[in-house]
């Protein structure tokens, strides 16, 4: 079960990373429901560089997860991987809690396309990813 959870989570992270690369280079699929809205407009517009940075971080998180869960073998256990796994677990858990305004379980703005996707997809996905990192930390070796 640990293998299924961690490999599925890593695949999801890599797919989301590729989606960010797609958006950074002009792709539009799904773009209308991935950013918080304020009075019908995006609350912010990320730069190409910012979007690519998120893609890189998501790929790194996927790699860290695979290493921490021992799906990728290294000659020794590196402290940076262990710290990275904890950071990822905490970041995804904080994303579940949110900013208490636009996203997360404590959000105030609930009547937008983004907030509905946040409730039904993004929050459960981030909770799953956080749990996957915790599973890898505790069971990965």
mmCIF file with all atom_site columns, C-alpha atoms in Angstrom:
data_model
loop_
_atom_site.group_PDB
_atom_site.id
_atom_site.type_symbol
_atom_site.label_atom_id
_atom_site.label_alt_id
_atom_site.label_comp_id
_atom_site.label_asym_id
_atom_site.label_entity_id
_atom_site.label_seq_id
_atom_site.pdbx_PDB_ins_code
_atom_site.Cartn_x
_atom_site.Cartn_y
_atom_site.Cartn_z
_atom_site.occupancy
_atom_site.B_iso_or_equiv
_atom_site.pdbx_formal_charge
_atom_site.auth_seq_id
_atom_site.auth_comp_id
_atom_site.auth_asym_id
_atom_site.auth_atom_id
_atom_site.pdbx_PDB_model_num
ATOM 1   C CA . UNK A 1 1   ? 0.000   0.000  0.000   1.00 0.00 ? 1   UNK A CA 1
ATOM 2   C CA . UNK A 1 2   ? 2.890   2.368  0.776   1.00 0.00 ? 2   UNK A CA 1
ATOM 3   C CA . UNK A 1 3   ? 4.253   1.771  -2.720  1.00 0.00 ? 3   UNK A CA 1
ATOM 4   C CA . UNK A 1 4   ? 0.920   2.577  -4.366  1.00 0.00 ? 4   UNK A CA 1
ATOM 5   C CA . UNK A 1 5   ? 0.424   5.774  -2.349  1.00 0.00 ? 5   UNK A CA 1
ATOM 6   C CA . UNK A 1 6   ? 3.916   7.146  -2.892  1.00 0.00 ? 6   UNK A CA 1
ATOM 7   C CA . UNK A 1 7   ? 4.215   6.261  -6.588  1.00 0.00 ? 7   UNK A CA 1
ATOM 8   C CA . UNK A 1 8   ? 0.747   7.659  -7.313  1.00 0.00 ? 8   UNK A CA 1
ATOM 9   C CA . UNK A 1 9   ? 1.592   10.863 -5.440  1.00 0.00 ? 9   UNK A CA 1
ATOM 10  C CA . UNK A 1 10  ? 4.918   11.225 -7.291  1.00 0.00 ? 10  UNK A CA 1
ATOM 11  C CA . UNK A 1 11  ? 3.184   10.711 -10.650 1.00 0.00 ? 11  UNK A CA 1
ATOM 12  C CA . UNK A 1 12  ? 0.626   13.375 -9.730  1.00 0.00 ? 12  UNK A CA 1
ATOM 13  C CA . UNK A 1 13  ? 3.420   15.793 -8.789  1.00 0.00 ? 13  UNK A CA 1
ATOM 14  C CA . UNK A 1 14  ? 5.220   15.186 -12.094 1.00 0.00 ? 14  UNK A CA 1
ATOM 15  C CA . UNK A 1 15  ? 1.978   15.634 -14.077 1.00 0.00 ? 15  UNK A CA 1
ATOM 16  C CA . UNK A 1 16  ? 1.137   18.882 -12.283 1.00 0.00 ? 16  UNK A CA 1
ATOM 17  C CA . UNK A 1 17  ? 4.705   20.050 -12.946 1.00 0.00 ? 17  UNK A CA 1
ATOM 18  C CA . UNK A 1 18  ? 4.260   19.363 -16.661 1.00 0.00 ? 18  UNK A CA 1
ATOM 19  C CA . UNK A 1 19  ? 0.962   21.256 -16.585 1.00 0.00 ? 19  UNK A CA 1
ATOM 20  C CA . UNK A 1 20  ? 2.778   24.291 -15.160 1.00 0.00 ? 20  UNK A CA 1
ATOM 21  C CA . UNK A 1 21  ? 5.363   24.085 -17.958 1.00 0.00 ? 21  UNK A CA 1
ATOM 22  C CA . UNK A 1 22  ? 2.475   23.932 -20.452 1.00 0.00 ? 22  UNK A CA 1
ATOM 23  C CA . UNK A 1 23  ? 0.963   27.091 -18.915 1.00 0.00 ? 23  UNK A CA 1
ATOM 24  C CA . UNK A 1 24  ? 4.320   28.876 -18.818 1.00 0.00 ? 24  UNK A CA 1
ATOM 25  C CA . UNK A 1 25  ? 4.678   28.393 -22.567 1.00 0.00 ? 25  UNK A CA 1
ATOM 26  C CA . UNK A 1 26  ? 1.224   29.719 -23.388 1.00 0.00 ? 26  UNK A CA 1
ATOM 27  C CA . UNK A 1 27  ? -1.113  26.771 -22.825 1.00 0.00 ? 27  UNK A CA 1
ATOM 28  C CA . UNK A 1 28  ? -4.572  27.713 -21.650 1.00 0.00 ? 28  UNK A CA 1
ATOM 29  C CA . UNK A 1 29  ? -6.271  24.411 -20.764 1.00 0.00 ? 29  UNK A CA 1
ATOM 30  C CA . UNK A 1 30  ? -7.557  24.588 -17.187 1.00 0.00 ? 30  UNK A CA 1
ATOM 31  C CA . UNK A 1 31  ? -6.171  28.070 -16.593 1.00 0.00 ? 31  UNK A CA 1
ATOM 32  C CA . UNK A 1 32  ? -9.568  29.567 -15.794 1.00 0.00 ? 32  UNK A CA 1
ATOM 33  C CA . UNK A 1 33  ? -9.978  27.531 -12.579 1.00 0.00 ? 33  UNK A CA 1
ATOM 34  C CA . UNK A 1 34  ? -6.495  27.456 -11.070 1.00 0.00 ? 34  UNK A CA 1
ATOM 35  C CA . UNK A 1 35  ? -6.157  31.000 -9.729  1.00 0.00 ? 35  UNK A CA 1
ATOM 36  C CA . UNK A 1 36  ? -8.256  32.745 -7.073  1.00 0.00 ? 36  UNK A CA 1
ATOM 37  C CA . UNK A 1 37  ? -10.673 35.381 -8.299  1.00 0.00 ? 37  UNK A CA 1
ATOM 38  C CA . UNK A 1 38  ? -11.666 38.779 -6.982  1.00 0.00 ? 38  UNK A CA 1
ATOM 39  C CA . UNK A 1 39  ? -14.850 40.266 -8.490  1.00 0.00 ? 39  UNK A CA 1
ATOM 40  C CA . UNK A 1 40  ? -14.580 38.078 -11.595 1.00 0.00 ? 40  UNK A CA 1
ATOM 41  C CA . UNK A 1 41  ? -10.890 38.798 -12.229 1.00 0.00 ? 41  UNK A CA 1
ATOM 42  C CA . UNK A 1 42  ? -7.797  36.847 -11.247 1.00 0.00 ? 42  UNK A CA 1
ATOM 43  C CA . UNK A 1 43  ? -6.535  37.870 -7.813  1.00 0.00 ? 43  UNK A CA 1
ATOM 44  C CA . UNK A 1 44  ? -3.002  37.747 -9.270  1.00 0.00 ? 44  UNK A CA 1
ATOM 45  C CA . UNK A 1 45  ? -1.263  36.747 -12.500 1.00 0.00 ? 45  UNK A CA 1
ATOM 46  C CA . UNK A 1 46  ? 1.905   34.688 -12.085 1.00 0.00 ? 46  UNK A CA 1
ATOM 47  C CA . UNK A 1 47  ? 4.878   35.397 -14.322 1.00 0.00 ? 47  UNK A CA 1
ATOM 48  C CA . UNK A 1 48  ? 6.352   32.860 -16.723 1.00 0.00 ? 48  UNK A CA 1
ATOM 49  C CA . UNK A 1 49  ? 9.388   32.576 -14.456 1.00 0.00 ? 49  UNK A CA 1
ATOM 50  C CA . UNK A 1 50  ? 7.212   32.059 -11.387 1.00 0.00 ? 50  UNK A CA 1
ATOM 51  C CA . UNK A 1 51  ? 5.204   29.388 -13.148 1.00 0.00 ? 51  UNK A CA 1
ATOM 52  C CA . UNK A 1 52  ? 8.378   27.589 -14.236 1.00 0.00 ? 52  UNK A CA 1
ATOM 53  C CA . UNK A 1 53  ? 9.729   27.837 -10.677 1.00 0.00 ? 53  UNK A CA 1
ATOM 54  C CA . UNK A 1 54  ? 6.571   26.133 -9.387  1.00 0.00 ? 54  UNK A CA 1
ATOM 55  C CA . UNK A 1 55  ? 7.036   23.433 -12.056 1.00 0.00 ? 55  UNK A CA 1
ATOM 56  C CA . UNK A 1 56  ? 10.613  22.874 -10.913 1.00 0.00 ? 56  UNK A CA 1
ATOM 57  C CA . UNK A 1 57  ? 9.608   22.701 -7.240  1.00 0.00 ? 57  UNK A CA 1
ATOM 58  C CA . UNK A 1 58  ? 6.839   20.206 -7.999  1.00 0.00 ? 58  UNK A CA 1
ATOM 59  C CA . UNK A 1 59  ? 9.280   17.990 -9.930  1.00 0.00 ? 59  UNK A CA 1
ATOM 60  C CA . UNK A 1 60  ? 11.771  18.215 -7.087  1.00 0.00 ? 60  UNK A CA 1
ATOM 61  C CA . UNK A 1 61  ? 9.014   17.251 -4.630  1.00 0.00 ? 61  UNK A CA 1
ATOM 62  C CA . UNK A 1 62  ? 8.225   14.203 -6.766  1.00 0.00 ? 62  UNK A CA 1
ATOM 63  C CA . UNK A 1 63  ? 11.891  13.203 -6.788  1.00 0.00 ? 63  UNK A CA 1
ATOM 64  C CA . UNK A 1 64  ? 12.210  13.716 -3.040  1.00 0.00 ? 64  UNK A CA 1
ATOM 65  C CA . UNK A 1 65  ? 9.139   11.571 -2.486  1.00 0.00 ? 65  UNK A CA 1
ATOM 66  C CA . UNK A 1 66  ? 10.524  8.743  -4.628  1.00 0.00 ? 66  UNK A CA 1
ATOM 67  C CA . UNK A 1 67  ? 13.870  8.882  -2.831  1.00 0.00 ? 67  UNK A CA 1
ATOM 68  C CA . UNK A 1 68  ? 12.357  9.081  0.656   1.00 0.00 ? 68  UNK A CA 1
ATOM 69  C CA . UNK A 1 69  ? 10.088  6.110  -0.113  1.00 0.00 ? 69  UNK A CA 1
ATOM 70  C CA . UNK A 1 70  ? 13.113  4.141  -1.403  1.00 0.00 ? 70  UNK A CA 1
ATOM 71  C CA . UNK A 1 71  ? 11.809  3.850  -4.965  1.00 0.00 ? 71  UNK A CA 1
ATOM 72  C CA . UNK A 1 72  ? 15.048  5.526  -6.049  1.00 0.00 ? 72  UNK A CA 1
ATOM 73  C CA . UNK A 1 73  ? 18.092  4.154  -4.282  1.00 0.00 ? 73  UNK A CA 1
ATOM 74  C CA . UNK A 1 74  ? 20.938  6.330  -3.133  1.00 0.00 ? 74  UNK A CA 1
ATOM 75  C CA . UNK A 1 75  ? 24.138  5.024  -1.572  1.00 0.00 ? 75  UNK A CA 1
ATOM 76  C CA . UNK A 1 76  ? 23.219  6.712  1.687   1.00 0.00 ? 76  UNK A CA 1
ATOM 77  C CA . UNK A 1 77  ? 20.306  8.584  3.227   1.00 0.00 ? 77  UNK A CA 1
ATOM 78  C CA . UNK A 1 78  ? 20.909  12.303 2.731   1.00 0.00 ? 78  UNK A CA 1
ATOM 79  C CA . UNK A 1 79  ? 19.707  14.783 5.332   1.00 0.00 ? 79  UNK A CA 1
ATOM 80  C CA . UNK A 1 80  ? 18.556  17.203 2.610   1.00 0.00 ? 80  UNK A CA 1
ATOM 81  C CA . UNK A 1 81  ? 16.126  14.562 1.290   1.00 0.00 ? 81  UNK A CA 1
ATOM 82  C CA . UNK A 1 82  ? 14.715  13.942 4.765   1.00 0.00 ? 82  UNK A CA 1
ATOM 83  C CA . UNK A 1 83  ? 14.346  17.673 5.406   1.00 0.00 ? 83  UNK A CA 1
ATOM 84  C CA . UNK A 1 84  ? 12.829  18.138 1.942   1.00 0.00 ? 84  UNK A CA 1
ATOM 85  C CA . UNK A 1 85  ? 10.245  15.431 2.626   1.00 0.00 ? 85  UNK A CA 1
ATOM 86  C CA . UNK A 1 86  ? 9.226   17.145 5.874   1.00 0.00 ? 86  UNK A CA 1
ATOM 87  C CA . UNK A 1 87  ? 9.079   20.540 4.165   1.00 0.00 ? 87  UNK A CA 1
ATOM 88  C CA . UNK A 1 88  ? 6.842   19.113 1.424   1.00 0.00 ? 88  UNK A CA 1
ATOM 89  C CA . UNK A 1 89  ? 4.542   17.428 3.973   1.00 0.00 ? 89  UNK A CA 1
ATOM 90  C CA . UNK A 1 90  ? 4.175   20.712 5.869   1.00 0.00 ? 90  UNK A CA 1
ATOM 91  C CA . UNK A 1 91  ? 3.737   22.875 2.749   1.00 0.00 ? 91  UNK A CA 1
ATOM 92  C CA . UNK A 1 92  ? 0.955   20.667 1.392   1.00 0.00 ? 92  UNK A CA 1
ATOM 93  C CA . UNK A 1 93  ? -0.706  20.567 4.834   1.00 0.00 ? 93  UNK A CA 1
ATOM 94  C CA . UNK A 1 94  ? -0.544  24.373 5.030   1.00 0.00 ? 94  UNK A CA 1
ATOM 95  C CA . UNK A 1 95  ? -2.078  24.568 1.537   1.00 0.00 ? 95  UNK A CA 1
ATOM 96  C CA . UNK A 1 96  ? -4.996  22.524 2.886   1.00 0.00 ? 96  UNK A CA 1
ATOM 97  C CA . UNK A 1 97  ? -5.475  25.052 5.700   1.00 0.00 ? 97  UNK A CA 1
ATOM 98  C CA . UNK A 1 98  ? -5.115  27.915 3.247   1.00 0.00 ? 98  UNK A CA 1
ATOM 99  C CA . UNK A 1 99  ? -4.801  31.654 3.558   1.00 0.00 ? 99  UNK A CA 1
ATOM 100 C CA . UNK A 1 100 ? -8.259  32.080 5.193   1.00 0.00 ? 100 UNK A CA 1
ATOM 101 C CA . UNK A 1 101 ? -9.343  34.307 2.326   1.00 0.00 ? 101 UNK A CA 1
ATOM 102 C CA . UNK A 1 102 ? -9.032  32.788 -1.168  1.00 0.00 ? 102 UNK A CA 1
ATOM 103 C CA . UNK A 1 103 ? -8.077  29.137 -0.695  1.00 0.00 ? 103 UNK A CA 1
ATOM 104 C CA . UNK A 1 104 ? -7.987  26.278 1.790   1.00 0.00 ? 104 UNK A CA 1
ATOM 105 C CA . UNK A 1 105 ? -10.538 24.957 4.250   1.00 0.00 ? 105 UNK A CA 1
ATOM 106 C CA . UNK A 1 106 ? -10.737 28.334 5.984   1.00 0.00 ? 106 UNK A CA 1
ATOM 107 C CA . UNK A 1 107 ? -11.397 30.414 2.859   1.00 0.00 ? 107 UNK A CA 1
ATOM 108 C CA . UNK A 1 108 ? -13.985 33.217 2.959   1.00 0.00 ? 108 UNK A CA 1
ATOM 109 C CA . UNK A 1 109 ? -14.534 33.577 -0.791  1.00 0.00 ? 109 UNK A CA 1
ATOM 110 C CA . UNK A 1 110 ? -16.585 30.533 -1.755  1.00 0.00 ? 110 UNK A CA 1
ATOM 111 C CA . UNK A 1 111 ? -18.662 31.538 -4.787  1.00 0.00 ? 111 UNK A CA 1
ATOM 112 C CA . UNK A 1 112 ? -16.094 31.406 -7.573  1.00 0.00 ? 112 UNK A CA 1
ATOM 113 C CA . UNK A 1 113 ? -15.082 28.702 -10.036 1.00 0.00 ? 113 UNK A CA 1
ATOM 114 C CA . UNK A 1 114 ? -11.705 28.512 -8.329  1.00 0.00 ? 114 UNK A CA 1
ATOM 115 C CA . UNK A 1 115 ? -13.180 28.128 -4.835  1.00 0.00 ? 115 UNK A CA 1
ATOM 116 C CA . UNK A 1 116 ? -15.372 25.253 -5.972  1.00 0.00 ? 116 UNK A CA 1
ATOM 117 C CA . UNK A 1 117 ? -12.372 23.499 -7.572  1.00 0.00 ? 117 UNK A CA 1
ATOM 118 C CA . UNK A 1 118 ? -10.403 24.241 -4.419  1.00 0.00 ? 118 UNK A CA 1
ATOM 119 C CA . UNK A 1 119 ? -13.029 22.583 -2.243  1.00 0.00 ? 119 UNK A CA 1
ATOM 120 C CA . UNK A 1 120 ? -13.577 19.504 -4.385  1.00 0.00 ? 120 UNK A CA 1
ATOM 121 C CA . UNK A 1 121 ? -10.143 18.918 -5.954  1.00 0.00 ? 121 UNK A CA 1
ATOM 122 C CA . UNK A 1 122 ? -7.230  21.031 -4.716  1.00 0.00 ? 122 UNK A CA 1
ATOM 123 C CA . UNK A 1 123 ? -7.770  20.642 -0.956  1.00 0.00 ? 123 UNK A CA 1
ATOM 124 C CA . UNK A 1 124 ? -8.232  16.836 -1.092  1.00 0.00 ? 124 UNK A CA 1
ATOM 125 C CA . UNK A 1 125 ? -5.288  16.546 -3.499  1.00 0.00 ? 125 UNK A CA 1
ATOM 126 C CA . UNK A 1 126 ? -2.985  18.538 -1.206  1.00 0.00 ? 126 UNK A CA 1
ATOM 127 C CA . UNK A 1 127 ? -4.166  16.506 1.790   1.00 0.00 ? 127 UNK A CA 1
ATOM 128 C CA . UNK A 1 128 ? -3.334  13.306 -0.100  1.00 0.00 ? 128 UNK A CA 1
ATOM 129 C CA . UNK A 1 129 ? 0.099   14.638 -1.087  1.00 0.00 ? 129 UNK A CA 1
ATOM 130 C CA . UNK A 1 130 ? 0.859   15.665 2.500   1.00 0.00 ? 130 UNK A CA 1
ATOM 131 C CA . UNK A 1 131 ? -0.155  12.227 3.747   1.00 0.00 ? 131 UNK A CA 1
ATOM 132 C CA . UNK A 1 132 ? 1.959   10.577 1.020   1.00 0.00 ? 132 UNK A CA 1
ATOM 133 C CA . UNK A 1 133 ? 5.047   12.419 2.262   1.00 0.00 ? 133 UNK A CA 1
ATOM 134 C CA . UNK A 1 134 ? 4.275   11.450 5.855   1.00 0.00 ? 134 UNK A CA 1
ATOM 135 C CA . UNK A 1 135 ? 3.825   7.821  4.786   1.00 0.00 ? 135 UNK A CA 1
ATOM 136 C CA . UNK A 1 136 ? 7.168   7.926  2.962   1.00 0.00 ? 136 UNK A CA 1
ATOM 137 C CA . UNK A 1 137 ? 8.888   9.492  5.978   1.00 0.00 ? 137 UNK A CA 1
ATOM 138 C CA . UNK A 1 138 ? 7.499   6.886  8.360   1.00 0.00 ? 138 UNK A CA 1
ATOM 139 C CA . UNK A 1 139 ? 7.609   3.773  6.176   1.00 0.00 ? 139 UNK A CA 1
ATOM 140 C CA . UNK A 1 140 ? 10.180  4.491  3.509   1.00 0.00 ? 140 UNK A CA 1
ATOM 141 C CA . UNK A 1 141 ? 13.129  3.317  5.462   1.00 0.00 ? 141 UNK A CA 1
#
